PDB file of C-alpha atoms and ligand atoms in Angstrom:
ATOM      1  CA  UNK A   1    -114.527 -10.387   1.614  1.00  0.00           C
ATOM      2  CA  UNK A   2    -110.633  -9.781   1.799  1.00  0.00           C
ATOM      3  CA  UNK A   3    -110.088  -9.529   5.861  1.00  0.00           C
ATOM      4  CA  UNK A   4    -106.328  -9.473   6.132  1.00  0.00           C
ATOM      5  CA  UNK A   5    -102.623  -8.812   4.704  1.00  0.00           C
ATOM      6  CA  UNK A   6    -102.070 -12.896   4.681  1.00  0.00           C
ATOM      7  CA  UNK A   7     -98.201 -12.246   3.664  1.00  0.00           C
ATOM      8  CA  UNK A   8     -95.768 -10.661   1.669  1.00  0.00           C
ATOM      9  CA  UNK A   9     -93.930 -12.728  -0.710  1.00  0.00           C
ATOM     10  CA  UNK A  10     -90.436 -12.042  -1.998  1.00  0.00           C
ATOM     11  CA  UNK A  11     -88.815 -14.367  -4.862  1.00  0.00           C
ATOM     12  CA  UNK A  12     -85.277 -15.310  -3.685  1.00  0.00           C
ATOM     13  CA  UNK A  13     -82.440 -17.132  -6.175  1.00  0.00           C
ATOM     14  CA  UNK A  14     -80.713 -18.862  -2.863  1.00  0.00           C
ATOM     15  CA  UNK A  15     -83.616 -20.171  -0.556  1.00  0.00           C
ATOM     16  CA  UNK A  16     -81.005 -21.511   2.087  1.00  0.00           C
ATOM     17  CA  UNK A  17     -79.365 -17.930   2.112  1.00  0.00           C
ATOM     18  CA  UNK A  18     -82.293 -16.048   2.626  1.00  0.00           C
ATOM     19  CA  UNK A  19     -83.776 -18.071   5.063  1.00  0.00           C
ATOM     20  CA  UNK A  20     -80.462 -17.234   7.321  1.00  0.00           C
ATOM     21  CA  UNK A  21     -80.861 -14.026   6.591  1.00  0.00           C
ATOM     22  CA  UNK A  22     -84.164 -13.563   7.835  1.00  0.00           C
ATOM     23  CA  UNK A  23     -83.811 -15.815  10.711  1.00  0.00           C
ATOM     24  CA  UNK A  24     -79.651 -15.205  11.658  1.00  0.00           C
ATOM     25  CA  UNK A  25     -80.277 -11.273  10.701  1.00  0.00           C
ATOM     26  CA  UNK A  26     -83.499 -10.138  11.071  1.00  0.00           C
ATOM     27  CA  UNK A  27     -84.447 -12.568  13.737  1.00  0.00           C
ATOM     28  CA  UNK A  28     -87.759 -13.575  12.552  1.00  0.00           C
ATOM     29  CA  UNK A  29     -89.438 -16.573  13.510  1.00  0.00           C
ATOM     30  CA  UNK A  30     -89.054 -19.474  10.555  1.00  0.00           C
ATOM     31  CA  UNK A  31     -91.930 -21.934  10.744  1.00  0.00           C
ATOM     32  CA  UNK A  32     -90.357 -23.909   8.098  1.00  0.00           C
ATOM     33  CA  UNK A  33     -90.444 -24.745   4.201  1.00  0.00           C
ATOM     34  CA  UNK A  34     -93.053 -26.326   2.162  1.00  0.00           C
ATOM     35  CA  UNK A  35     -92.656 -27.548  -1.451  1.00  0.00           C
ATOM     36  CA  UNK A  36     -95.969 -26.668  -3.833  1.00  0.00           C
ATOM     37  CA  UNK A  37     -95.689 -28.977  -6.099  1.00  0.00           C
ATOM     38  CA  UNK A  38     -99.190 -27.064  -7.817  1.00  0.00           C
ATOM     39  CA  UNK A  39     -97.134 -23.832  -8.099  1.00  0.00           C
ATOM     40  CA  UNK A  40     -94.175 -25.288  -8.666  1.00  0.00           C
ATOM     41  CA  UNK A  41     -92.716 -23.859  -5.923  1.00  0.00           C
ATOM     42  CA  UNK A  42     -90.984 -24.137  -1.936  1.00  0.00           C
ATOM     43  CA  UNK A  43     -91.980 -21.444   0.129  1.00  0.00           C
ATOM     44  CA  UNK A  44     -90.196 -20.977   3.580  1.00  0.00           C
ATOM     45  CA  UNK A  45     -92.800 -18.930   6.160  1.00  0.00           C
ATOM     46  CA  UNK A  46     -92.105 -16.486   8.329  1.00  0.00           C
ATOM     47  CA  UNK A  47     -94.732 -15.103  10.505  1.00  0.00           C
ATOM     48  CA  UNK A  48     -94.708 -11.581  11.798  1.00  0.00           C
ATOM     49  CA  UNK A  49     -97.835 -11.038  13.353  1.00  0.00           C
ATOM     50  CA  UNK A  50    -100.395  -9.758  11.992  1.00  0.00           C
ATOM     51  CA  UNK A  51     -98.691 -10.937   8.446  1.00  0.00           C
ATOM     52  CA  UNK A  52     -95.998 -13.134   7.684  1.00  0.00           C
ATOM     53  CA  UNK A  53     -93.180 -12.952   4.910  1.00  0.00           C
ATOM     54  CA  UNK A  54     -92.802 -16.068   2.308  1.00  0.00           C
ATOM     55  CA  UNK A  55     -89.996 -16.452   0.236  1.00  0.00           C
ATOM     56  CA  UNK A  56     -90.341 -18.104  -2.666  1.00  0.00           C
ATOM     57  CA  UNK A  57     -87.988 -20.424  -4.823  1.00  0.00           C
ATOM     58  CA  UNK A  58     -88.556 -22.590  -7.893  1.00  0.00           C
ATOM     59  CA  UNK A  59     -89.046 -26.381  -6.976  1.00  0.00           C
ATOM     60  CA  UNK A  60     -86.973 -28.673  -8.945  1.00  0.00           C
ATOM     61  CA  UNK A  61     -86.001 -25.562 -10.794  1.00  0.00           C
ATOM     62  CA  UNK A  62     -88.748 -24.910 -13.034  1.00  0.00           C
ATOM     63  CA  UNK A  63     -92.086 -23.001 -12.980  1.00  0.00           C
ATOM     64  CA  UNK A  64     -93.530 -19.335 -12.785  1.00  0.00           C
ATOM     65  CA  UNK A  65     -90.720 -18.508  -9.999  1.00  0.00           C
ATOM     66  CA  UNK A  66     -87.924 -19.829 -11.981  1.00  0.00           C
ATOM     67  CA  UNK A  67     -89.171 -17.515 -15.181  1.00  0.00           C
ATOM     68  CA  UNK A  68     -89.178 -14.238 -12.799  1.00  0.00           C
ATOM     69  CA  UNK A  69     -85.931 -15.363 -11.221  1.00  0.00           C
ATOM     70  CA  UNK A  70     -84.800 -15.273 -14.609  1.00  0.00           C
ATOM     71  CA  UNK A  71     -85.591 -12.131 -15.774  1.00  0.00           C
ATOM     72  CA  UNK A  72     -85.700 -10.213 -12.483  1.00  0.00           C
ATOM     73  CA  UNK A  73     -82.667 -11.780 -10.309  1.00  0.00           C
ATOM     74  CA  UNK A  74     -84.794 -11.833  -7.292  1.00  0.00           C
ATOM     75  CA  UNK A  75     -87.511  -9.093  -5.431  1.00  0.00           C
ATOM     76  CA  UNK A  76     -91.087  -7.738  -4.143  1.00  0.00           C
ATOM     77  CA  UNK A  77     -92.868 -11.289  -6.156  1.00  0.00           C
ATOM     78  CA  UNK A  78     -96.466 -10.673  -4.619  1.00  0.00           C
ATOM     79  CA  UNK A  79     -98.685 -10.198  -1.910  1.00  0.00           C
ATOM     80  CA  UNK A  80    -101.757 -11.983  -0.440  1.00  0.00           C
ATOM     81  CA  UNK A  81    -104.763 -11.162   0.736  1.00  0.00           C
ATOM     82  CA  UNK A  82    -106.785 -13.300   3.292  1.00  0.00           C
ATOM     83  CA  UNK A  83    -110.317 -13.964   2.221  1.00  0.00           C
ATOM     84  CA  UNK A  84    -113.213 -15.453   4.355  1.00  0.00           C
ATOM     85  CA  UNK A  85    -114.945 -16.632   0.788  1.00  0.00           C
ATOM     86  CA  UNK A  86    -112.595 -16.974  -1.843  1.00  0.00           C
ATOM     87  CA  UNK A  87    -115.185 -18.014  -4.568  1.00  0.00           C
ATOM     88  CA  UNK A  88    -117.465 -14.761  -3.636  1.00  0.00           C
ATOM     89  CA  UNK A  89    -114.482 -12.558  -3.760  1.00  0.00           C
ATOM     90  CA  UNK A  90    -113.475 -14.529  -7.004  1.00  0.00           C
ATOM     91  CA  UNK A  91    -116.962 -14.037  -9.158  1.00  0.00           C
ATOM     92  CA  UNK A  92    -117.406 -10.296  -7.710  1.00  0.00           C
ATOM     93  CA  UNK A  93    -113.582  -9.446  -9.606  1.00  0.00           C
ATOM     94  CA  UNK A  94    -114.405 -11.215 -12.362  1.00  0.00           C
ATOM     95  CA  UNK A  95    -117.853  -9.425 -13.168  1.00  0.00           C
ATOM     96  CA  UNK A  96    -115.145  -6.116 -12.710  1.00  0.00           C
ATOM     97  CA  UNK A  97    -112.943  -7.317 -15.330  1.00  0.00           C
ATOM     98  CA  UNK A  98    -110.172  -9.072 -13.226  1.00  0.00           C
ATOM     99  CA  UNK A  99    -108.341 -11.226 -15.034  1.00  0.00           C
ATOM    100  CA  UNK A 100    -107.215 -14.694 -12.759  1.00  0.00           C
ATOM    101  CA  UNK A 101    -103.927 -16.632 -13.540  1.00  0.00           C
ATOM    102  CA  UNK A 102    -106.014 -19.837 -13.383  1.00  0.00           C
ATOM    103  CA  UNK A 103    -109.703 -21.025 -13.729  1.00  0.00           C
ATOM    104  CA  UNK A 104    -110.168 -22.326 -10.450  1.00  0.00           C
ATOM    105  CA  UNK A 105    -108.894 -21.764  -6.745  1.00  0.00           C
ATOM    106  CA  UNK A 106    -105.895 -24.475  -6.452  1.00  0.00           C
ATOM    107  CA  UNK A 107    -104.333 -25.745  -2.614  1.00  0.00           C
ATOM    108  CA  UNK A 108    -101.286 -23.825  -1.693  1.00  0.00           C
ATOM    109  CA  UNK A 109     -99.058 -23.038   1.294  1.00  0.00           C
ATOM    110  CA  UNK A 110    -100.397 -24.256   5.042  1.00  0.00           C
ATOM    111  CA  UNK A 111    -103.285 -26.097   2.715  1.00  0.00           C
ATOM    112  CA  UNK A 112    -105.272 -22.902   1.718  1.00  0.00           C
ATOM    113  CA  UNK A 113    -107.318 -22.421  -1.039  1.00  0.00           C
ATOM    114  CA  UNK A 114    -105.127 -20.141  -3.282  1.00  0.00           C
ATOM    115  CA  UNK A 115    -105.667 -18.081  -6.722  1.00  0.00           C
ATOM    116  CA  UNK A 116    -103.626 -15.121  -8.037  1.00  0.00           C
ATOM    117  CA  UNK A 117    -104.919 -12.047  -9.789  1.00  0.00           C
ATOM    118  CA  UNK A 118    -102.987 -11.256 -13.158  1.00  0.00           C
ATOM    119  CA  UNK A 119    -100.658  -8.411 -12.779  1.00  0.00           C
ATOM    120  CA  UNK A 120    -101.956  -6.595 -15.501  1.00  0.00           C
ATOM    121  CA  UNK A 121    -105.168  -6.019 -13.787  1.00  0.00           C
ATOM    122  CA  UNK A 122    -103.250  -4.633 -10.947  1.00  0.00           C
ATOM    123  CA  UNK A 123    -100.764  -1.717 -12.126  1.00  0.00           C
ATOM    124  CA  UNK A 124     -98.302  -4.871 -12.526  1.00  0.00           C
ATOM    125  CA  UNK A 125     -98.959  -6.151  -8.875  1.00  0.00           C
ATOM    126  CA  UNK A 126     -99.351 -10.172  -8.879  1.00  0.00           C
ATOM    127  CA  UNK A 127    -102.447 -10.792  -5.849  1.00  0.00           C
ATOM    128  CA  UNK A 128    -102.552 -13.910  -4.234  1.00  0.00           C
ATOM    129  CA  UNK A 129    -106.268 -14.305  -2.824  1.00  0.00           C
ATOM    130  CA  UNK A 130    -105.908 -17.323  -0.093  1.00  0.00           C
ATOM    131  CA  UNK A 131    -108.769 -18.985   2.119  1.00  0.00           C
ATOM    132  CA  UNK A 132    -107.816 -21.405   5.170  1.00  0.00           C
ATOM    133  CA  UNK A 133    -109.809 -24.257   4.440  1.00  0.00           C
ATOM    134  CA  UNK A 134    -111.263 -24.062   8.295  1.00  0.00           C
ATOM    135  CA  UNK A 135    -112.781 -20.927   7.730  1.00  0.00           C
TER     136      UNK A 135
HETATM  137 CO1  LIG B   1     -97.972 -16.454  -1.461  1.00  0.00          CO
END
């Protein structure tokens, strides 16, 4: 069952730039970058209770980030919803006709269990689904 707004993601061409941006101008709270090598991808985290923001950045300058960066220059990349049972949640949109980017959840950021929804089941919106691996 999807139980929260998990974060917002926004694909950014200058990762050190934005971060200052969001911590120097919008004073959020950064709790610091990973690097996905799964997604190919750094993500710096910023939590604004009850969500956070994520900007995302192509590691080693390559992957699905780099493509959109590409075409798009930057922008809204996705958002993610919090699940309590990612594999339920995963088989019930499936039987509706959801189509998944991948076969199988995969470990993302802060070590969650993460699988996107294809855009095109979505009006064009890429859906992260994410489970904590404590829960
Ligand atoms: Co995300």
């Amino acid at each position: 069952m999807i139980v929260a707004l998990d974060h917002i993601a926004i694909a950014v061409p200058d990762l050190e730039k934005s971060i200052k941006r969001f911590m120097e101008d919008f004073g959020l709270n950064y709790e610091g970058t990973e690097h996905i090598e799964s997604a190919k991808t750094s993500t710096a985290f910023f939590p604004l209770p009850p969500t956070s923001i994520e900007l995302v950045h192509p590691l080693n300058d390559e992957g699905p980030v780099k493509k959109y960066l590409d075409k798009k220059g930057g922008g809204l990349h996705h958002l993610c919803f919090r699940t309590d049972d990612i594999e339920a949640d995963i088989a019930r949109l499936k039987e509706k006709g959801y189509e998944f980017l991948s076969d199988e959840p995969a470990i993302g950021a802060h070590d969650c269990k993460v699988i996107f929804i294809h855009p095109k089941s979505c009006d064009g919106v890429l859906i992260e689904l994410n489970q904590p691996q404590t829960s």
